[in-house]
């Protein structure tokens, strides 16, 4: 018998396990693959509350950003708060950047318009004299793999594939079971299936090609690139990756992203064509293009809490899960330890899906700044 069984050692499950152990609870953290090897391994990991239009969703993402600032003080290798520089040249990007910067300024978010000269100081990219520049000083980028490694060094992971949940029992593929006072499903894209096995409902967006579900992430080798923070241009998002690489997104190319097969060669070729003029002093090379599968509840909003009133089974499924993980972990750990329900999560409980059964299709992020 354990206090809490957690299914999934992605960024959400690992953070929750650590938060519970720090509160003195016994935790069994179950993972079928490599800890952090799911969606958390294919994240752009931009720490922000940039385009979170619902104000309650904006509020929880702000808590996530604050929580990462505390982690930065303790574990500086896991996150960098070097801000975001957005550089718009074409009319569409100018319009969207103006609109979102003004909106964020209005909300009191650290956002401001800046000069091309400042963009040149902050990034190695060539910036045209007539470019529109905005800077978001409070934002950062995380290294999820490094943080998960710190967390799982403190909480051992049991390698086991979970086949279903039956009340307090977590059923394992090898026929064994783990019995717990509370079970928390943090299984990323497998959360819908496991919640259903426990009698609950937590629909995720359907895993379809050319939808919000899938996105590319390219690893670019560009020695001496000089990029220190998030940079958003008209057609690329880039940030420092691990080991001196760059992590690059080109959201408009995501239409063909499909985990069923290797990315078409044209995707790497097009990313290379776009990045080469941005880093003229390097000879960039695309070393890999990976496909990420987003974990998004069907209404696009975070789901965190019991799957039904009084149930011993809880679930956490969310997009922006890198930003949100450290804050969600603390508040859900408090609740699991008998604390009062977190008011900011009132509209984010999974049991809303017991009564709301239809959801409008979600638009895929396709333009700079969308994600
Ligand atoms: C392309 C892309 C870009 C993104 N960019 C950002 C961004 O800029 N900022 C941001 O904040 N977020 C971003 N996200 C979202 C963020 O990465 C995710 O919300 C987050 O990683 C989800 O973490 P998780 O722990 O819920 O899921 P996962 O990391 O998938 O972890 C779930 C774990 O559960 C395990 N598991 C599954 N089934 C079982 C089972 N049956 N038994 C045992 N274990 C099981 C899996 O192996 C996995 O390790 C992005 C996502 C993608 C795809």
Coordinates of C-alpha atoms and ligand atoms in Angstrom, one line a residue:
X1 CA 0.0 0.0 0.0
X2 CA 1.3 3.4 -0.9
X3 CA -0.1 6.8 -0.2
X4 CA -0.2 8.0 -3.8
X5 CA 0.4 6.0 -7.0
X6 CA 1.2 8.3 -10.0
X7 CA 0.9 6.9 -13.5
X8 CA 3.5 8.6 -15.8
X9 CA 6.9 10.2 -15.2
X10 CA 6.6 13.1 -17.6
X11 CA 7.1 16.6 -16.4
X12 CA 3.7 16.6 -14.6
X13 CA 4.0 13.2 -12.9
X14 CA 7.6 13.7 -11.9
X15 CA 6.9 17.1 -10.5
X16 CA 3.9 15.9 -8.5
X17 CA 5.8 12.9 -7.1
X18 CA 8.6 15.2 -5.9
X19 CA 6.1 17.7 -4.3
X20 CA 4.4 14.8 -2.5
X21 CA 7.6 13.3 -1.2
X22 CA 8.6 16.7 0.1
X23 CA 5.3 16.7 2.0
X24 CA 6.2 13.3 3.6
X25 CA 4.0 11.1 1.5
X26 CA 5.0 7.7 0.2
X27 CA 4.7 7.7 -3.6
X28 CA 4.9 5.0 -6.3
X29 CA 5.8 6.6 -9.6
X30 CA 5.0 4.2 -12.5
X31 CA 6.4 4.8 -16.0
X32 CA 6.2 2.4 -19.0
X33 CA 9.0 4.0 -20.9
X34 CA 11.9 6.5 -20.2
X35 CA 11.0 9.1 -17.6
X36 CA 10.5 12.4 -19.5
X37 CA 10.5 10.5 -22.8
X38 CA 6.9 11.3 -23.8
X39 CA 5.6 14.7 -24.9
X40 CA 7.9 16.4 -22.4
X41 CA 10.8 15.3 -24.6
X42 CA 9.4 17.1 -27.7
X43 CA 8.4 20.4 -26.1
X44 CA 9.5 23.9 -27.1
X45 CA 9.4 24.5 -23.4
X46 CA 8.8 28.2 -23.6
X47 CA 7.9 29.5 -20.1
X48 CA 5.2 32.1 -20.7
X49 CA 1.6 33.2 -20.4
X50 CA 1.7 34.9 -23.8
X51 CA -1.3 33.9 -25.7
X52 CA -3.6 32.4 -23.0
X53 CA -6.8 34.3 -23.8
X54 CA -9.1 33.2 -21.1
X55 CA -8.2 35.2 -18.1
X56 CA -8.4 32.3 -15.7
X57 CA -6.0 30.3 -17.9
X58 CA -3.7 33.3 -18.1
X59 CA -3.7 33.5 -14.3
X60 CA -2.6 29.9 -13.8
X61 CA 0.1 30.2 -16.4
X62 CA 1.4 33.3 -14.6
X63 CA 1.6 31.1 -11.5
X64 CA 3.6 28.6 -13.5
X65 CA 6.1 31.3 -14.6
X66 CA 6.5 32.4 -11.0
X67 CA 7.0 28.8 -9.9
X68 CA 9.8 28.4 -12.5
X69 CA 11.5 31.5 -11.1
X70 CA 11.8 29.8 -7.7
X71 CA 13.2 26.7 -9.4
X72 CA 15.7 28.9 -11.3
X73 CA 17.1 30.0 -8.0
X74 CA 17.7 26.4 -6.8
X75 CA 18.4 24.5 -10.0
X76 CA 19.8 27.1 -12.5
X77 CA 20.6 24.5 -15.1
X78 CA 16.9 23.7 -15.6
X79 CA 15.6 27.1 -16.8
X80 CA 16.8 30.4 -18.1
X81 CA 14.8 33.7 -17.8
X82 CA 16.4 35.5 -20.8
X83 CA 13.1 36.7 -22.2
X84 CA 11.5 36.5 -25.6
X85 CA 12.4 38.8 -28.5
X86 CA 9.8 38.9 -31.3
X87 CA 10.8 40.4 -34.6
X88 CA 8.1 41.0 -37.2
X89 CA 8.8 41.9 -40.9
X90 CA 5.7 40.8 -42.8
X91 CA 2.3 42.4 -42.4
X92 CA 0.5 39.4 -40.9
X93 CA 3.1 39.0 -38.1
X94 CA 3.2 42.7 -37.5
X95 CA -0.5 42.8 -37.0
X96 CA -0.6 39.8 -34.6
X97 CA 2.5 41.0 -32.7
X98 CA 1.0 44.5 -32.3
X99 CA -2.3 43.0 -31.1
X100 CA -0.8 40.6 -28.6
X101 CA 1.8 43.0 -27.2
X102 CA -0.9 45.7 -26.6
X103 CA -3.1 43.1 -25.0
X104 CA -0.4 41.9 -22.7
X105 CA 0.7 45.5 -21.8
X106 CA -2.9 46.1 -20.9
X107 CA -2.9 43.1 -18.6
X108 CA 0.3 44.3 -16.8
X109 CA 2.4 41.5 -18.3
X110 CA 6.1 42.3 -18.9
X111 CA 5.7 43.1 -22.5
X112 CA 7.0 46.2 -24.4
X113 CA 7.7 47.4 -27.9
X114 CA 11.4 47.9 -28.6
X115 CA 13.8 49.1 -31.3
X116 CA 15.5 47.0 -33.9
X117 CA 18.8 48.1 -32.3
X118 CA 17.8 46.4 -29.0
X119 CA 16.8 43.3 -30.9
X120 CA 20.3 43.3 -32.5
X121 CA 21.8 43.6 -29.0
X122 CA 19.8 40.8 -27.6
X123 CA 20.1 38.3 -30.5
X124 CA 22.7 37.5 -33.2
X125 CA 20.0 37.8 -35.9
X126 CA 20.1 40.4 -38.6
X127 CA 17.2 42.8 -37.9
X128 CA 15.9 45.2 -40.5
X129 CA 15.7 48.8 -39.6
X130 CA 12.0 48.8 -40.3
X131 CA 11.2 45.6 -38.3
X132 CA 8.6 45.7 -35.6
X133 CA 10.2 44.4 -32.3
X134 CA 8.5 43.5 -29.1
X135 CA 10.3 42.1 -26.0
X136 CA 8.8 40.0 -23.2
X137 CA 11.3 40.3 -20.4
X138 CA 9.6 38.0 -17.9
X139 CA 9.6 34.9 -20.1
X140 CA 12.0 32.0 -20.2
X141 CA 12.8 28.6 -21.6
X142 CA 13.1 25.4 -19.6
X143 CA 15.1 22.2 -20.1
X144 CA 12.5 19.6 -19.1
X145 CA 14.8 16.7 -19.4
X146 CA 17.2 18.2 -16.9
X147 CA 14.5 19.1 -14.4
X148 CA 12.9 15.6 -14.7
X149 CA 16.4 14.1 -14.1
X150 CA 16.7 16.1 -10.8
X151 CA 13.2 15.1 -9.8
X152 CA 13.6 11.4 -10.5
X153 CA 16.9 11.4 -8.7
X154 CA 14.8 12.2 -5.6
X155 CA 11.8 9.9 -6.3
X156 CA 12.5 6.4 -7.7
X157 CA 10.6 5.4 -10.8
X158 CA 9.2 1.9 -11.1
X159 CA 9.2 0.7 -14.7
X160 CA 5.7 -0.7 -15.4
X161 CA 3.0 -0.3 -18.0
X162 CA -0.3 0.5 -16.5
X163 CA -3.2 -1.3 -18.2
X164 CA -6.1 0.2 -16.2
X165 CA -7.3 1.5 -12.8
X166 CA -9.9 -0.2 -10.6
X167 CA -10.7 2.1 -7.7
X168 CA -7.6 2.1 -5.4
X169 CA -5.8 -0.5 -7.6
X170 CA -3.5 0.3 -10.4
X171 CA -3.3 -2.7 -12.7
X172 CA 0.0 -3.5 -14.4
X173 CA 0.7 -5.3 -17.6
X174 CA 2.8 -8.0 -15.8
X175 CA -0.3 -8.9 -13.8
X176 CA 0.8 -7.2 -10.6
X177 CA -1.1 -4.3 -9.0
X178 CA -0.3 -1.3 -6.9
X179 CA -2.8 -0.3 -4.2
X180 CA -2.9 3.3 -3.1
X181 CA -5.0 5.7 -1.1
X182 CA -5.1 7.9 -4.2
X183 CA -4.2 7.3 -7.8
X184 CA -3.1 10.2 -10.1
X185 CA -3.1 9.7 -13.8
X186 CA -0.4 11.9 -15.4
X187 CA 0.0 9.7 -18.5
X188 CA 0.1 12.4 -21.2
X189 CA -1.6 11.3 -24.4
X190 CA -2.7 8.0 -22.7
X191 CA -4.6 9.8 -20.0
X192 CA -7.9 9.7 -21.8
X193 CA -7.8 5.9 -22.0
X194 CA -6.7 5.4 -18.4
X195 CA -9.3 7.8 -17.0
X196 CA -11.9 5.8 -19.0
X197 CA -10.7 2.6 -17.5
X198 CA -11.4 4.1 -14.1
X199 CA -14.9 5.0 -15.1
X200 CA -14.2 8.7 -15.8
X201 CA -14.2 11.0 -18.8
X202 CA -11.3 13.2 -19.9
X203 CA -11.4 13.6 -23.7
X204 CA -8.2 14.8 -25.4
X205 CA -8.1 16.4 -28.9
X206 CA -8.2 13.6 -31.5
X207 CA -4.8 12.5 -32.7
X208 CA -5.2 13.6 -36.3
X209 CA -2.6 14.8 -38.9
X210 CA -3.0 18.5 -39.7
X211 CA -4.6 19.3 -36.4
X212 CA -3.5 20.9 -33.2
X213 CA -2.3 17.5 -32.0
X214 CA 1.1 17.3 -33.8
X215 CA 4.0 19.6 -34.2
X216 CA 7.6 19.4 -35.4
X217 CA 10.6 20.3 -33.4
X218 CA 14.0 20.5 -35.2
X219 CA 17.4 20.2 -33.6
X220 CA 19.8 22.5 -35.3
X221 CA 23.6 22.3 -34.9
X222 CA 25.0 25.8 -35.3
X223 CA 28.3 26.1 -33.3
X224 CA 28.7 29.6 -31.8
X225 CA 25.1 30.5 -32.7
X226 CA 24.8 33.1 -29.9
X227 CA 21.1 32.7 -29.3
X228 CA 20.5 33.0 -25.6
X229 CA 16.7 33.2 -25.3
X230 CA 13.5 32.7 -27.2
X231 CA 13.4 34.4 -30.6
X232 CA 10.2 34.6 -32.7
X233 CA 10.6 35.7 -36.3
X234 CA 8.0 35.7 -39.1
X235 CA 8.5 32.0 -39.9
X236 CA 10.6 30.5 -37.1
X237 CA 10.8 30.2 -33.4
X238 CA 14.2 29.4 -31.9
X239 CA 15.8 28.9 -28.6
X240 CA 18.9 27.3 -27.1
X241 CA 18.6 23.6 -26.9
X242 CA 20.7 21.1 -24.9
X243 CA 24.5 20.8 -25.6
X244 CA 24.9 24.0 -27.6
X245 CA 22.2 23.1 -30.2
X246 CA 19.2 25.2 -31.2
X247 CA 15.6 24.0 -30.9
X248 CA 13.6 25.3 -33.8
X249 CA 9.8 25.4 -34.6
X250 CA 8.2 26.4 -37.9
X251 CA 4.6 26.2 -37.1
X252 CA 3.3 26.6 -40.6
X253 CA 5.1 23.4 -41.6
X254 CA 3.3 21.4 -38.9
X255 CA 0.5 20.4 -41.3
X256 CA 2.4 17.3 -42.4
X257 CA 3.6 16.3 -38.9
X258 CA 2.6 12.6 -38.4
X259 CA 4.2 10.3 -35.8
X260 CA 3.4 7.3 -38.0
X261 CA 6.4 7.9 -40.2
X262 CA 9.6 9.9 -40.6
X263 CA 9.1 13.6 -41.4
X264 CA 9.4 14.4 -45.2
X265 CA 12.9 15.5 -46.1
X266 CA 11.5 18.8 -47.3
X267 CA 10.7 19.8 -43.7
X268 CA 14.4 19.8 -42.7
X269 CA 15.4 21.4 -46.0
X270 CA 12.9 24.2 -45.5
X271 CA 13.9 24.8 -41.9
X272 CA 17.6 25.0 -43.1
X273 CA 16.6 27.4 -45.8
X274 CA 14.9 29.7 -43.3
X275 CA 17.6 29.6 -40.6
X276 CA 20.7 29.9 -42.7
X277 CA 20.2 33.7 -43.4
X278 CA 19.4 34.3 -39.7
X279 CA 22.7 32.9 -38.5
X280 CA 25.1 34.1 -41.3
X281 CA 28.2 33.5 -39.2
X282 CA 27.5 29.8 -38.6
X283 CA 26.9 26.9 -41.0
X284 CA 23.7 25.5 -39.5
X285 CA 22.8 21.8 -39.9
X286 CA 19.4 20.2 -39.1
X287 CA 20.4 17.1 -37.1
X288 CA 16.9 15.9 -36.4
X289 CA 13.3 16.7 -36.9
X290 CA 11.0 15.2 -34.3
X291 CA 7.2 15.0 -34.0
X292 CA 5.6 16.1 -30.7
X293 CA 2.1 14.9 -29.7
X294 CA 0.4 17.6 -27.7
X295 CA -1.6 16.7 -24.6
X296 CA -4.7 18.9 -24.9
X297 CA -8.0 18.3 -23.2
X298 CA -10.9 18.6 -25.8
X299 CA -11.8 22.1 -24.6
X300 CA -8.2 23.3 -24.7
X301 CA -8.2 23.9 -20.9
X302 CA -6.1 22.3 -18.2
X303 CA -7.8 19.4 -16.4
X304 CA -6.4 18.8 -12.8
X305 CA -8.2 17.1 -9.9
X306 CA -10.4 14.2 -9.0
X307 CA -12.1 12.5 -12.0
X308 CA -15.4 12.5 -10.2
X309 CA -16.5 13.9 -6.8
X310 CA -15.3 11.6 -4.0
X311 CA -13.2 9.4 -6.4
X312 CA -9.8 8.2 -5.2
X313 CA -8.7 8.7 -8.8
X314 CA -7.3 12.0 -10.0
X315 CA -5.9 13.1 -13.3
X316 CA -3.8 15.9 -14.7
X317 CA -3.8 16.6 -18.4
X318 CA -2.8 19.9 -19.9
X319 CA -1.2 21.7 -22.8
X320 CA 1.5 24.3 -21.7
X321 CA 2.4 21.6 -19.3
X322 CA 6.0 22.7 -19.0
X323 CA 5.0 26.2 -17.9
X324 CA 2.3 24.8 -15.6
X325 CA 4.0 21.7 -14.1
X326 CA 5.8 23.2 -11.1
X327 CA 2.7 25.2 -9.9
X328 CA 0.2 22.4 -10.6
X329 CA 2.4 20.0 -8.8
X330 CA 2.4 22.1 -5.6
X331 CA -1.3 22.8 -5.5
X332 CA -2.4 19.3 -6.4
X333 CA 0.0 17.9 -3.8
X334 CA -1.5 20.2 -1.2
X335 CA -5.0 19.0 -2.1
X336 CA -3.9 15.4 -2.0
X337 CA -2.6 16.0 1.5
X338 CA -6.0 17.3 2.6
X339 CA -5.6 21.0 1.8
X340 CA -8.4 23.2 0.6
X341 CA -9.3 23.2 -3.1
X342 CA -7.2 25.7 -5.0
X343 CA -9.6 28.5 -6.1
X344 CA -7.7 29.2 -9.3
X345 CA -8.4 25.6 -10.4
X346 CA -12.2 25.9 -9.8
X347 CA -12.9 25.9 -13.6
X348 CA -10.3 23.4 -14.5
X349 CA -11.5 20.2 -12.8
X350 CA -11.7 17.0 -14.9
X351 CA -15.3 16.3 -13.7
X352 CA -16.6 19.1 -16.0
X353 CA -16.4 16.5 -18.8
X354 CA -19.0 14.4 -17.0
X355 CA -21.6 16.9 -18.1
X356 CA -20.1 18.7 -21.1
X357 CA -19.9 16.3 -24.0
X358 CA -19.5 18.4 -27.2
X359 CA -16.5 20.5 -27.9
X360 CA -15.7 22.9 -30.8
X361 CA -12.7 21.8 -32.9
X362 CA -9.6 23.7 -31.9
X363 CA -7.5 25.7 -34.4
X364 CA -3.9 24.5 -34.8
X365 CA -1.1 26.9 -34.0
X366 CA 0.3 27.9 -37.4
X367 CA 1.8 31.4 -37.1
X368 CA 4.6 32.9 -35.1
X369 CA 3.6 33.6 -31.5
X370 CA 0.7 31.1 -31.6
X371 CA 2.6 28.9 -29.3
Ligands
LIG1 C1 5.6 20.6 -30.3 C2 5.2 20.9 -28.8 C3 5.6 22.2 -28.3 C4 5.3 22.5 -27.0 N1 5.7 23.7 -26.5 C5 5.4 24.1 -25.3 C6 5.9 25.3 -24.8 O1 6.5 26.1 -25.5 N2 5.6 25.6 -23.4 C7 4.9 24.7 -22.6 O2 4.7 25.1 -21.5 N3 4.4 23.6 -23.1 C8 4.7 23.2 -24.4 N4 4.2 22.0 -24.9 C9 3.3 21.2 -24.0 C10 4.1 20.4 -23.0 O3 5.3 19.9 -23.6 C11 3.2 19.3 -22.5 O4 2.0 19.9 -22.0 C12 3.9 18.5 -21.4 O5 5.1 18.0 -21.8 C13 3.0 17.3 -21.0 O6 3.6 16.6 -20.0 P1 3.0 15.3 -19.3 O7 3.8 14.9 -18.2 O8 1.6 15.5 -19.1 O9 3.1 14.2 -20.5 P2 4.3 13.3 -21.0 O10 5.6 14.0 -21.0 O11 3.8 12.6 -22.2 O12 4.4 12.2 -19.8 C14 3.5 11.2 -19.7 C15 4.2 9.9 -19.3 O13 3.3 8.9 -19.1 C16 3.9 7.7 -19.5 N5 2.8 6.7 -19.8 C17 1.8 6.8 -20.7 N6 1.0 5.7 -20.6 C18 1.5 5.0 -19.6 C19 1.1 3.7 -19.0 N7 0.0 3.1 -19.5 N8 1.8 3.2 -18.0 C20 2.8 3.9 -17.5 N9 3.3 5.0 -18.0 C21 2.6 5.6 -19.0 C22 4.6 8.1 -20.8 O14 5.6 7.1 -21.2 C23 5.1 9.4 -20.4 O15 6.5 9.4 -20.0 C24 4.5 21.6 -26.2 C25 4.2 20.4 -26.7 C26 4.5 20.0 -28.0 C27 4.2 18.7 -28.5

